[in-house]
PDB file of C-alpha atoms and ligand atoms in Angstrom:
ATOM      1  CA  UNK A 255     -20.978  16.760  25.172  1.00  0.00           C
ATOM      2  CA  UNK A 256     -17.605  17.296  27.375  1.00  0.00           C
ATOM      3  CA  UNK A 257     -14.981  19.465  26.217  1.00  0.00           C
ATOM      4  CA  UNK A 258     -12.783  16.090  25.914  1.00  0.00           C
ATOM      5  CA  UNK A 259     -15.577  15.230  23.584  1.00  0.00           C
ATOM      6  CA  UNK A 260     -15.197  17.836  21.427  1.00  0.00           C
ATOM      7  CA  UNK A 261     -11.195  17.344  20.636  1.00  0.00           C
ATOM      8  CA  UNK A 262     -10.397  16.830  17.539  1.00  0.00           C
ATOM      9  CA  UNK A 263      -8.732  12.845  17.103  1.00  0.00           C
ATOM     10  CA  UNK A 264      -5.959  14.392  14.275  1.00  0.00           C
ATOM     11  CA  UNK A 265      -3.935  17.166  15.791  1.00  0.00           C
ATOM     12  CA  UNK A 266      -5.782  17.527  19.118  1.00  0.00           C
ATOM     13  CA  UNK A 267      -3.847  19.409  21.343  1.00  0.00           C
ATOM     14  CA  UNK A 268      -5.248  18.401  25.055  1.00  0.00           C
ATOM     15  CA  UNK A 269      -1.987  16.368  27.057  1.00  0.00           C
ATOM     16  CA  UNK A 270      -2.197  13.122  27.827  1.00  0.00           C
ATOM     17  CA  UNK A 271      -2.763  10.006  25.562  1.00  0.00           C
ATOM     18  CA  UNK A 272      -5.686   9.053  23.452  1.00  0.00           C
ATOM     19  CA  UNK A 273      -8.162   6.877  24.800  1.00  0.00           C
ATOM     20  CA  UNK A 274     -10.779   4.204  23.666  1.00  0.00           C
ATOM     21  CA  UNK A 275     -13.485   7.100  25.164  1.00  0.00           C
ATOM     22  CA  UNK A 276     -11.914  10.040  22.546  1.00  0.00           C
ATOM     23  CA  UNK A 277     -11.913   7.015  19.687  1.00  0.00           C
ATOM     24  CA  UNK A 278     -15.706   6.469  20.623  1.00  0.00           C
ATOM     25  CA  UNK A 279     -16.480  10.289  20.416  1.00  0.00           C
ATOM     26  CA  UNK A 280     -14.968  11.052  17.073  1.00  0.00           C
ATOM     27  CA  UNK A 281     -17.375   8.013  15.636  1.00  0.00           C
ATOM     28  CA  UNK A 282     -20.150   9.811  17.578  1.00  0.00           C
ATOM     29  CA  UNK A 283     -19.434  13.236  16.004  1.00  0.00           C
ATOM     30  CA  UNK A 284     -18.715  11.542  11.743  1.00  0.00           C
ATOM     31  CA  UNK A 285     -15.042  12.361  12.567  1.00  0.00           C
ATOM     32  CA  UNK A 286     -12.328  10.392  10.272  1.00  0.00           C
ATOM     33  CA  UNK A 287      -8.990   9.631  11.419  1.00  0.00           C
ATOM     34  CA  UNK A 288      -5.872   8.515  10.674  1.00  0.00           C
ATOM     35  CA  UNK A 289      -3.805   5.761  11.672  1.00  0.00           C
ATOM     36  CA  UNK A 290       0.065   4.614  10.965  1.00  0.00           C
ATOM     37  CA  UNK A 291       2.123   1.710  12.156  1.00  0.00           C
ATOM     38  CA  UNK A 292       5.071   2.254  13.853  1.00  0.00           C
ATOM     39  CA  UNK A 293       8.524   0.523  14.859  1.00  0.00           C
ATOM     40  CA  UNK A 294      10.678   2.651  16.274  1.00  0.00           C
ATOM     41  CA  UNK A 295      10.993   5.630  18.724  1.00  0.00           C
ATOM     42  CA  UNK A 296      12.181   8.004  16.085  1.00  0.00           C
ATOM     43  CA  UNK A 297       9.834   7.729  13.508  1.00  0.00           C
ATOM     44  CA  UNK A 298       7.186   7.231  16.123  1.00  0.00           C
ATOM     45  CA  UNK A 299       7.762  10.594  17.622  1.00  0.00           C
ATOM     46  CA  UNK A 300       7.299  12.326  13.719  1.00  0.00           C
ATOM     47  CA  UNK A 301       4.107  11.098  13.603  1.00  0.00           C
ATOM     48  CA  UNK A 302       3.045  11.459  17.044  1.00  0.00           C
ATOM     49  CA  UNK A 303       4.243  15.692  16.560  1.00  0.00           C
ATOM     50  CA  UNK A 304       2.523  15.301  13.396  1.00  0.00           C
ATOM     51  CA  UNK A 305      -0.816  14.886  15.260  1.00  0.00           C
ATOM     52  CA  UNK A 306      -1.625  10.943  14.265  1.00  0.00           C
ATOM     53  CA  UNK A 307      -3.751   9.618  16.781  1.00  0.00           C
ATOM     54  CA  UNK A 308      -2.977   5.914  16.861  1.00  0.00           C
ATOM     55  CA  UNK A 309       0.013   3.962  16.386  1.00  0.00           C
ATOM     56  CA  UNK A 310      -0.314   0.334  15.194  1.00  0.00           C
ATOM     57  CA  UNK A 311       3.322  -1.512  16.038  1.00  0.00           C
ATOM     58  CA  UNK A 312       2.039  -4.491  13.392  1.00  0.00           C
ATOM     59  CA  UNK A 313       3.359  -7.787  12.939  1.00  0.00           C
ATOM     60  CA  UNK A 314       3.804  -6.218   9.339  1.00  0.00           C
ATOM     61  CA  UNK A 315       7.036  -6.026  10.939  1.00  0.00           C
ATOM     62  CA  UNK A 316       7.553  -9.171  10.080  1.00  0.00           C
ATOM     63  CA  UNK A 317       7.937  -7.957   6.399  1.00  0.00           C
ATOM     64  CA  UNK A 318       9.241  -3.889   6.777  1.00  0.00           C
ATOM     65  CA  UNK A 319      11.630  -4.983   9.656  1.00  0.00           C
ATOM     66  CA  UNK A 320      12.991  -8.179   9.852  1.00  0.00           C
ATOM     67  CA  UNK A 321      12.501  -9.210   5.842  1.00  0.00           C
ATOM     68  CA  UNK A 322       9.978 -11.969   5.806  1.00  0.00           C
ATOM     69  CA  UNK A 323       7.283 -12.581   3.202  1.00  0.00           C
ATOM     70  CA  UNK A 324       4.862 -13.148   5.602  1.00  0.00           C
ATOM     71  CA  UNK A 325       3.946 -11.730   9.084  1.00  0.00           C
ATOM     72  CA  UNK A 326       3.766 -15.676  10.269  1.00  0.00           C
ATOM     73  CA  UNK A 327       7.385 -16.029  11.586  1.00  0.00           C
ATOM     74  CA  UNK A 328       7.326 -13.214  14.262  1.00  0.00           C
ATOM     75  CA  UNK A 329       6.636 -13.879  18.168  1.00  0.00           C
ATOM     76  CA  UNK A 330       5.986 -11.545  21.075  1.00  0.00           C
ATOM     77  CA  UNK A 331       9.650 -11.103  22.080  1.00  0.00           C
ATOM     78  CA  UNK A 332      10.157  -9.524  18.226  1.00  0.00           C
ATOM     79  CA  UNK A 333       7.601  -6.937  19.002  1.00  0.00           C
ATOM     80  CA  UNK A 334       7.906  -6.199  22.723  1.00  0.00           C
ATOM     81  CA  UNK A 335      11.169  -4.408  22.410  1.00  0.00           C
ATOM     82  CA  UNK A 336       9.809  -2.435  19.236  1.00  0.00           C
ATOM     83  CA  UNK A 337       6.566  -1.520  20.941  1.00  0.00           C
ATOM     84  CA  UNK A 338       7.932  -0.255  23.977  1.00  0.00           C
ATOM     85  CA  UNK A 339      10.491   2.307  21.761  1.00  0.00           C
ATOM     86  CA  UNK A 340       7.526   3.427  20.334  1.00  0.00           C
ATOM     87  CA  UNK A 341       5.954   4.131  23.589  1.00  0.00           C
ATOM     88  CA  UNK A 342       8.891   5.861  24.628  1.00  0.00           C
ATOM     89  CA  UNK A 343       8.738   8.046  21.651  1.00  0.00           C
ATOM     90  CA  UNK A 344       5.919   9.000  22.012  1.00  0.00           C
ATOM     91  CA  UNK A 345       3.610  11.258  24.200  1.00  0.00           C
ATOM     92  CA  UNK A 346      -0.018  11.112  22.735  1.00  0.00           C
ATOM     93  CA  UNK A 347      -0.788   8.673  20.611  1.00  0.00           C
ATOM     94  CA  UNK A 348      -2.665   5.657  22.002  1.00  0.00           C
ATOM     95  CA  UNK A 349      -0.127   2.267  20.796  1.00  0.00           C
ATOM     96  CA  UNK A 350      -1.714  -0.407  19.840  1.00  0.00           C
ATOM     97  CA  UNK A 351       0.723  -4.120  19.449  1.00  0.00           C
ATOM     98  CA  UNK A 352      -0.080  -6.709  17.423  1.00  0.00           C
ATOM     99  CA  UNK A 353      -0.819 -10.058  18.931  1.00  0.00           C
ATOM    100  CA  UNK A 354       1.630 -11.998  16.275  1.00  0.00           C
ATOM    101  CA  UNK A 355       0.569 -15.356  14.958  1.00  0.00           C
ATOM    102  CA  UNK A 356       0.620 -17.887  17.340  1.00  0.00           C
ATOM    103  CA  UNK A 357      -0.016 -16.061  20.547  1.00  0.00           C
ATOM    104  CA  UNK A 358      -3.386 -16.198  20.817  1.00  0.00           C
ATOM    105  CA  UNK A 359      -5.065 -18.510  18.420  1.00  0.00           C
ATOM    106  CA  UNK A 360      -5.363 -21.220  21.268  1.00  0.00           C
ATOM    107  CA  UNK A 361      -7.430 -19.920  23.797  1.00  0.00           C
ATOM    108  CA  UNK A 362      -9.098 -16.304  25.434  1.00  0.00           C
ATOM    109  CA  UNK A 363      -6.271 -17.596  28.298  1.00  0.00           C
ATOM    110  CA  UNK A 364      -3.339 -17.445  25.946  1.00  0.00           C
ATOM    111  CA  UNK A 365      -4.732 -14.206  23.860  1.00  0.00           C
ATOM    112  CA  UNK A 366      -4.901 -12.296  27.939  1.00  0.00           C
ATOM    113  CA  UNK A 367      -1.134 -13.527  28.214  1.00  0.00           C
ATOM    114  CA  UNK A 368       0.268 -12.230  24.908  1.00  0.00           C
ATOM    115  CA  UNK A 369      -1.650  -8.782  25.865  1.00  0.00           C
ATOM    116  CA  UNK A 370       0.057  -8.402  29.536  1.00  0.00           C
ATOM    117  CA  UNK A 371       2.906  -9.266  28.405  1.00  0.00           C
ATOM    118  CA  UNK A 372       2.682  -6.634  25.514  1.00  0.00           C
ATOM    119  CA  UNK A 373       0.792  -4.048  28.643  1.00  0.00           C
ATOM    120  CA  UNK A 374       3.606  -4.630  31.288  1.00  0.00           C
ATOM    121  CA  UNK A 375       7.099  -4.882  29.608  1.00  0.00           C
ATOM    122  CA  UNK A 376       6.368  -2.632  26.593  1.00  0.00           C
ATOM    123  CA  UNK A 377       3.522  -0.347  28.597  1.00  0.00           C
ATOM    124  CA  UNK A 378       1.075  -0.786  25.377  1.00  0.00           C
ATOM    125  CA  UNK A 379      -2.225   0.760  25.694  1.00  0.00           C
ATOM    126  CA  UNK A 380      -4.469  -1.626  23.491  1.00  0.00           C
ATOM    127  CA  UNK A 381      -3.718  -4.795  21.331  1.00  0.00           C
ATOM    128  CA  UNK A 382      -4.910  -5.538  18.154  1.00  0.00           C
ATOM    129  CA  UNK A 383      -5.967  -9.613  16.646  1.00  0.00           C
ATOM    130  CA  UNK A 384      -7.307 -11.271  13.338  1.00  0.00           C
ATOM    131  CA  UNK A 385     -10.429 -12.999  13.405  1.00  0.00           C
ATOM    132  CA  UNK A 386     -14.821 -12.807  13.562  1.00  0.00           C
ATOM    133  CA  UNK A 387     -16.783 -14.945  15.604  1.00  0.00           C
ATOM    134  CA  UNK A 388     -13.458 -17.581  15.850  1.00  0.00           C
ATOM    135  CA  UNK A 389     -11.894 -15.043  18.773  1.00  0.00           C
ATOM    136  CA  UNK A 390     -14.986 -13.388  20.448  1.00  0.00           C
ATOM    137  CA  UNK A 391     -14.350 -15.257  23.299  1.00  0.00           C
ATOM    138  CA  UNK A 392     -10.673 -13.597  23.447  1.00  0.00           C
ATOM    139  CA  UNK A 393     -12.272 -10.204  22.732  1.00  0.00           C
ATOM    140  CA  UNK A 394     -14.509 -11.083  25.717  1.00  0.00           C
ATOM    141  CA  UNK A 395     -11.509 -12.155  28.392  1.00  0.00           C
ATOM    142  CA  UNK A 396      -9.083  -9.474  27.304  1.00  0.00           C
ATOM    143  CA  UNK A 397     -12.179  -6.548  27.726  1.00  0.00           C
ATOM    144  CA  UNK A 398     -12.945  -7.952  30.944  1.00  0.00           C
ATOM    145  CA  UNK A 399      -9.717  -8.058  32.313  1.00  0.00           C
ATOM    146  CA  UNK A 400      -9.639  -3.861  31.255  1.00  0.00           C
ATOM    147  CA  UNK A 401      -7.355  -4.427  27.787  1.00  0.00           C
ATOM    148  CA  UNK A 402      -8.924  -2.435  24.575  1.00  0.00           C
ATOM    149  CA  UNK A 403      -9.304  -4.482  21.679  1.00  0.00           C
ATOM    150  CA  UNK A 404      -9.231  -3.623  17.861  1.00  0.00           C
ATOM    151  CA  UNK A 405     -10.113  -6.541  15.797  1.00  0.00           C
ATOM    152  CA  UNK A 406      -9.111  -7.262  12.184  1.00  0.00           C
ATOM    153  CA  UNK A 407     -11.195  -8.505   9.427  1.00  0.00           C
ATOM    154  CA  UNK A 408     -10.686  -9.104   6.123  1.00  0.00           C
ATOM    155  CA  UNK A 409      -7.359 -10.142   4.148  1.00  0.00           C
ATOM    156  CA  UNK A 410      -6.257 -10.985   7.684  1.00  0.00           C
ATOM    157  CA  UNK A 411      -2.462 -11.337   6.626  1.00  0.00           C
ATOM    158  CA  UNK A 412      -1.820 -14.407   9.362  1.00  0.00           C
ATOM    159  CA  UNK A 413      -4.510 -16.210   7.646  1.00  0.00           C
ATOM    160  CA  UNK A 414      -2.466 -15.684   4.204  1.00  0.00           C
ATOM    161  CA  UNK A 415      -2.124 -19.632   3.815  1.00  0.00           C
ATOM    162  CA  UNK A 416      -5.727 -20.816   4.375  1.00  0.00           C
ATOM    163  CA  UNK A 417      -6.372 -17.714   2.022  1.00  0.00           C
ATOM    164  CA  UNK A 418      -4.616 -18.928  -1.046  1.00  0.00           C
ATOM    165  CA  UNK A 419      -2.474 -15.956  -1.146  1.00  0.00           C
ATOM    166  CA  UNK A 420      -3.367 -12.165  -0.665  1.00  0.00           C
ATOM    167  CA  UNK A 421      -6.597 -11.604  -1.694  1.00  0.00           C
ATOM    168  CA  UNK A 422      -9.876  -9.259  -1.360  1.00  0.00           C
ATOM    169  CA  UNK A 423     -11.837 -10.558   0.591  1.00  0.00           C
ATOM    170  CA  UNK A 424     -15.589 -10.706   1.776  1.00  0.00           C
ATOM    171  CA  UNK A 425     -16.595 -10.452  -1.970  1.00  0.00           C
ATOM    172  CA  UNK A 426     -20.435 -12.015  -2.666  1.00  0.00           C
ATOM    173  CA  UNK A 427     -22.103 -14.413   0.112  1.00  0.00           C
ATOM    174  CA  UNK A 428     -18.664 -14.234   2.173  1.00  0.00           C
ATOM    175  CA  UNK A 429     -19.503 -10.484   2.776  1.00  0.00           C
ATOM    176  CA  UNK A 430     -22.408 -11.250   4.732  1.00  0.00           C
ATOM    177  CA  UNK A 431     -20.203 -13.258   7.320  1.00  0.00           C
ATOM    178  CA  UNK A 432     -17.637 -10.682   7.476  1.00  0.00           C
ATOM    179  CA  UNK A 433     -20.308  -8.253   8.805  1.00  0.00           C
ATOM    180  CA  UNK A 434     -21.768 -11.289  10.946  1.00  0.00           C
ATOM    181  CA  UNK A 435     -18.277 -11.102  12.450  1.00  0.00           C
ATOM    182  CA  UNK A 436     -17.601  -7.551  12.784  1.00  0.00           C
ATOM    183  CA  UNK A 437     -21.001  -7.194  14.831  1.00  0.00           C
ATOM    184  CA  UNK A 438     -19.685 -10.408  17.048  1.00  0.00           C
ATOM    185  CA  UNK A 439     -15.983  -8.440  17.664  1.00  0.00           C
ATOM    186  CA  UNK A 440     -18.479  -5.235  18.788  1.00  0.00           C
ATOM    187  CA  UNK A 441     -20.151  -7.066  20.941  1.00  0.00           C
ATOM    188  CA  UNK A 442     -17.804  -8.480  22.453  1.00  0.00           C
ATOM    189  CA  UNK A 443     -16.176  -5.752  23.356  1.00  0.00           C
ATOM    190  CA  UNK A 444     -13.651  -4.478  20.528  1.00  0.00           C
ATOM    191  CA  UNK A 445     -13.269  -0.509  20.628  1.00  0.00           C
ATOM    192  CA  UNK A 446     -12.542  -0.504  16.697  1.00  0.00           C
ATOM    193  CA  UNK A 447     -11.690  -3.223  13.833  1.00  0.00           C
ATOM    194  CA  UNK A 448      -9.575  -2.622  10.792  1.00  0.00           C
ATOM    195  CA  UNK A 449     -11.387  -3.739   7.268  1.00  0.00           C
ATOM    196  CA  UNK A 450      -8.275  -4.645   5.238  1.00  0.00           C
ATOM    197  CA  UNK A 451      -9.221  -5.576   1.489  1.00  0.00           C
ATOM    198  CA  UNK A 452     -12.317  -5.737   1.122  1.00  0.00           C
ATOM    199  CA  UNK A 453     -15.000  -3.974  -1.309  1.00  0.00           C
ATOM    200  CA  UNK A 454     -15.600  -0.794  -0.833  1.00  0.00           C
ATOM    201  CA  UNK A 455     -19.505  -1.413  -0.793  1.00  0.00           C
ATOM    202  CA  UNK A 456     -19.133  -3.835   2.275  1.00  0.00           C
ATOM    203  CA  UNK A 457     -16.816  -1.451   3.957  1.00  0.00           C
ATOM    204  CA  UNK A 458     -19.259   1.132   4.232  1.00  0.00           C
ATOM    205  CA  UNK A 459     -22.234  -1.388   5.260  1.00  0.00           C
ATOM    206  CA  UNK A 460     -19.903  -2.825   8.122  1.00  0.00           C
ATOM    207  CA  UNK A 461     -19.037   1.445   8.659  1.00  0.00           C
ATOM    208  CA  UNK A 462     -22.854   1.874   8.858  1.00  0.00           C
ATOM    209  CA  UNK A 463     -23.802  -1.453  11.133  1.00  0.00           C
ATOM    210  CA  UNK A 464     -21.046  -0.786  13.796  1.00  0.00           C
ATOM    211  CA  UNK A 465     -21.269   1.805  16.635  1.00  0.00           C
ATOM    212  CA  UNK A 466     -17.307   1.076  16.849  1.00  0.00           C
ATOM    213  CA  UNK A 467     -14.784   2.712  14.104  1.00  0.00           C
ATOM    214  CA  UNK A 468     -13.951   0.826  11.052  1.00  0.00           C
ATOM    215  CA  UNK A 469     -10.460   1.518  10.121  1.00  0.00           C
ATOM    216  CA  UNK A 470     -10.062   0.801   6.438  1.00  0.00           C
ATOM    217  CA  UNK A 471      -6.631   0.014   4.484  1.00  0.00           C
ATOM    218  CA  UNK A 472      -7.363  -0.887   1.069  1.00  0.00           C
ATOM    219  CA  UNK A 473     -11.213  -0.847   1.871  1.00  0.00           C
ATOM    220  CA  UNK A 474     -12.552   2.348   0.088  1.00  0.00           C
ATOM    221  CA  UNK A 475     -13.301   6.077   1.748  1.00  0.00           C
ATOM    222  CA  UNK A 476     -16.393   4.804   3.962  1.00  0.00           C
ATOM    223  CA  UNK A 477     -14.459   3.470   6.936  1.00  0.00           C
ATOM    224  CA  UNK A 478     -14.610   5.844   9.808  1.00  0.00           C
ATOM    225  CA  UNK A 479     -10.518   6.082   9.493  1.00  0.00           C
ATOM    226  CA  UNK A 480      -7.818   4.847   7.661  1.00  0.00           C
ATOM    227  CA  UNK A 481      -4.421   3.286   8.329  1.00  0.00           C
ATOM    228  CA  UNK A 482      -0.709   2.815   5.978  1.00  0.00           C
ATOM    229  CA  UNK A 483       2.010   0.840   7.140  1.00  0.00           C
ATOM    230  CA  UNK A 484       4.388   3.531   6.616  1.00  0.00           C
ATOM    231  CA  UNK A 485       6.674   2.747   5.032  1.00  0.00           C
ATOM    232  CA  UNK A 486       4.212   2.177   2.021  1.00  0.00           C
ATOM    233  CA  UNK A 487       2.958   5.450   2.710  1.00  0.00           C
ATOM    234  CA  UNK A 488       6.332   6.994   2.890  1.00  0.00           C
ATOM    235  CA  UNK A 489       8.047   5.315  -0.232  1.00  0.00           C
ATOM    236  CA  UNK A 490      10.256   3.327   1.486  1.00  0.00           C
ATOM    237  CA  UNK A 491       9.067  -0.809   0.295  1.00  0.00           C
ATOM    238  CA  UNK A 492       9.763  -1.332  -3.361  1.00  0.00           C
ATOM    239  CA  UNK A 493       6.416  -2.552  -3.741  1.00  0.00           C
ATOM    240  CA  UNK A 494       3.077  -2.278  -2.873  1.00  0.00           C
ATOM    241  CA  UNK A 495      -0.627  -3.447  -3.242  1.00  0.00           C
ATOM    242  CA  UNK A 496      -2.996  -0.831  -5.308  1.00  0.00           C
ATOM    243  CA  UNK A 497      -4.320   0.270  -2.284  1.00  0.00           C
ATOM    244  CA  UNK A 498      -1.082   2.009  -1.412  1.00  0.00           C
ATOM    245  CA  UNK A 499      -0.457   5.731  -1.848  1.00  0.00           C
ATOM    246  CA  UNK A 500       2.985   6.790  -1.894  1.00  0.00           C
ATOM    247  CA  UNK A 501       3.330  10.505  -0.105  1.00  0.00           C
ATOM    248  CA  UNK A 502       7.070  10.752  -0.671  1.00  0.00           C
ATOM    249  CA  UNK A 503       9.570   9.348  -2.089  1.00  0.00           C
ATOM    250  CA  UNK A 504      11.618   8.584   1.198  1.00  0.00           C
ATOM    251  CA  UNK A 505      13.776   5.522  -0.403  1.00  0.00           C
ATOM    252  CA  UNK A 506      15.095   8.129  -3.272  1.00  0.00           C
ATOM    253  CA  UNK A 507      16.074  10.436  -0.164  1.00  0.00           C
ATOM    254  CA  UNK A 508      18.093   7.799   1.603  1.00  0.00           C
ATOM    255  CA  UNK A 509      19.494   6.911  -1.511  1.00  0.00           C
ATOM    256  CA  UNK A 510      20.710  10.343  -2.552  1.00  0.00           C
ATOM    257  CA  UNK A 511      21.769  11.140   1.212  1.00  0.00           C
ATOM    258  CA  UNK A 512      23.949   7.573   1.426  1.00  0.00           C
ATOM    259  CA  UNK A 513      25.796   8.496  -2.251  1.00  0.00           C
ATOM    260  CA  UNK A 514      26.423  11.802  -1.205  1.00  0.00           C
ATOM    261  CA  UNK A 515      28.137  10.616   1.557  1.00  0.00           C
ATOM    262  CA  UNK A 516      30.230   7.522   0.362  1.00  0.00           C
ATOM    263  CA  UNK A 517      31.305  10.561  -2.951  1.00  0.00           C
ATOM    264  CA  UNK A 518      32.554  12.753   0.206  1.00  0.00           C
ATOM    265  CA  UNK A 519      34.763  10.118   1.710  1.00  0.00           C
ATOM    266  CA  UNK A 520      35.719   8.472  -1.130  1.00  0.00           C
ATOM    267  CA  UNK A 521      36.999  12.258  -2.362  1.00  0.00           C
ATOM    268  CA  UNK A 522      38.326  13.382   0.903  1.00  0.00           C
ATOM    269  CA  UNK A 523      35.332  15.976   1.075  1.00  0.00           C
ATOM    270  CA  UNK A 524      34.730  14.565   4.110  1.00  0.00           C
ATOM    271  CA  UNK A 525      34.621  14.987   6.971  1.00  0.00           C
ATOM    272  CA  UNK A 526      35.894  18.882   6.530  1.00  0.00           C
ATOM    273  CA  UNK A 527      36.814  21.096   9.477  1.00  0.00           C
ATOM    274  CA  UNK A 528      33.739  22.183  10.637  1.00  0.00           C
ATOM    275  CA  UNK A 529      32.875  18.265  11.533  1.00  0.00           C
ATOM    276  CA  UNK A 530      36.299  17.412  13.005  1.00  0.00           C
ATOM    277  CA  UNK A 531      37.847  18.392  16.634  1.00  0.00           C
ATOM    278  CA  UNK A 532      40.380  20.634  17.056  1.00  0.00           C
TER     279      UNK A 532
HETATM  280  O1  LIG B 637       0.437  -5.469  10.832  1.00  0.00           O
HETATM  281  C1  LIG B 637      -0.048  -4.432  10.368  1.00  0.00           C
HETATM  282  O2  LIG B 637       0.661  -3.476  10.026  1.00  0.00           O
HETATM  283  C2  LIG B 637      -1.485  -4.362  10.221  1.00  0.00           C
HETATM  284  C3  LIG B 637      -2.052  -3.191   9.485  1.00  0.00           C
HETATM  285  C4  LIG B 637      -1.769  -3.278   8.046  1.00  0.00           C
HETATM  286  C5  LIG B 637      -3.495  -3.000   9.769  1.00  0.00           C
HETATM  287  O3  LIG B 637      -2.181  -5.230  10.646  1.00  0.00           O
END
């Protein structure tokens, strides 16, 4: 084993960006991981200092940013200009974008255009799409044209329609074709797949199957790592599935910090001589 095989994913400290080949060691040595979307270059750098690995820029933007129910509204030219802040705040986390409904579901040809468009004007490093078996042929043409590939199985949130709403998923005979898919997206080429909603039991038999990382949200502790939007994570949405854990209360902090200020203006208190020009 290399020295680059032996840094740890969270909180390494070697320069340079994360890679698909550092992703692949830390599932060869039982190493867990965590993952966080990301929207912005200021919140991006936090958890890039903080040591997180990889930074999803999701279409769940369509909900935490721009205020839809659903992540079916947004396009590419939503998340280019969001994915490229977060590569500029950023110095080692790989960034993974979000091929947004509608960009790929046609063909492998439309899927490879989405991802250089998301690898040349926003300088992504991988993209991420929903689907099994339906989009191993895109997995295939975007891995042979060099792009890394996370996949996305589960409650696959652009699929919320044909779903019925949001849902577990992969629960009695349809968990044996969500691991039929996840072993078509590996070999095809995907360097990791999310598991989002699904029993914890199936989670860790996909976990075990795979030689690629399972990255779990709101798929039990067996997945090889484990990803928030973060603003769930943070406290910021008002509400959340049970999957959610809330690690501060950041909404209550923005809160307090915008009263404080509106009371100082309103009485005068601000802004005082030490934050005024003389
Ligand atoms: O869009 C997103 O944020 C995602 C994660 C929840 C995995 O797909």
């Amino acid at each position: 084993m290399s020295s680059q095989d032996a840094e740890p994913l969270y909180g390494g400290r070697r320069p340079g960006r994360v890679t698909v080949r550092d992703i692949a060691a830390a599932k060869a040595r039982g190493e867990k991981w965590p993952m966080l979307t990301a929207y912005d270059a200021l919140t991006a750098g936090i958890f890039d200092e903080a040591g997180i690995p990889v930074l999803l820029v999701g279409d769940s933007a369509g909900n935490v940013v721009f205020g839809h129910d659903t992540t079916i509204p947004v396009t590419v030219d939503d998340l280019i200009p969001l994915t490229a802040a977060v590569v500029r705040g950023t110095k080692r986390a790989m960034v993974v974008a979000d091929l947004p409904f509608g960009s790929y579901q046609a063909s492998p040809a439309a899927a490879l255009a989405a991802a250089v468009r998301f690898m040349k004007e926003a300088g992504a490093h991988a993209v991420k799409l929903e689907g099994g078996l339906r989009v191993a042929h895109h997995v295939e043409e975007l891995v042979a044209a060099g792009v890394p590939v996370m996949g996305h199985l589960g409650l696959t949130p652009q699929s919320v329609y044909a779903f019925g709403g949001f849902r577990v998923q992969g629960r009695g005979e349809d968990g044996e074709r969500l691991l039929h898919d996840a072993k078509a997206l590996e070999a095809a080429g995907a360097f990791s797949v999310v598991l989002e909603c699904v029993p914890t039991e199936l989670a860790a038999r996909v976990t075990q199957s795979l030689s690629i990382p399972t990255i779990g949200i709101g798929a039990g502790p067996e997945c090889d790592a484990q990803v928030l939007v973060w603003q769930d994570m943070a406290g910021l949405t008002p509400h959340t599935a049970k999957f959610v854990k809330k690690y501060a209360d950041v909404a209550g902090i923005l809160g307090s910090a915008a009263r404080a200020f509106a009371d100082e203006v309103v009485g005068g208190q601000f802004p005082d001589a030490d934050h005024s020009y003389r």
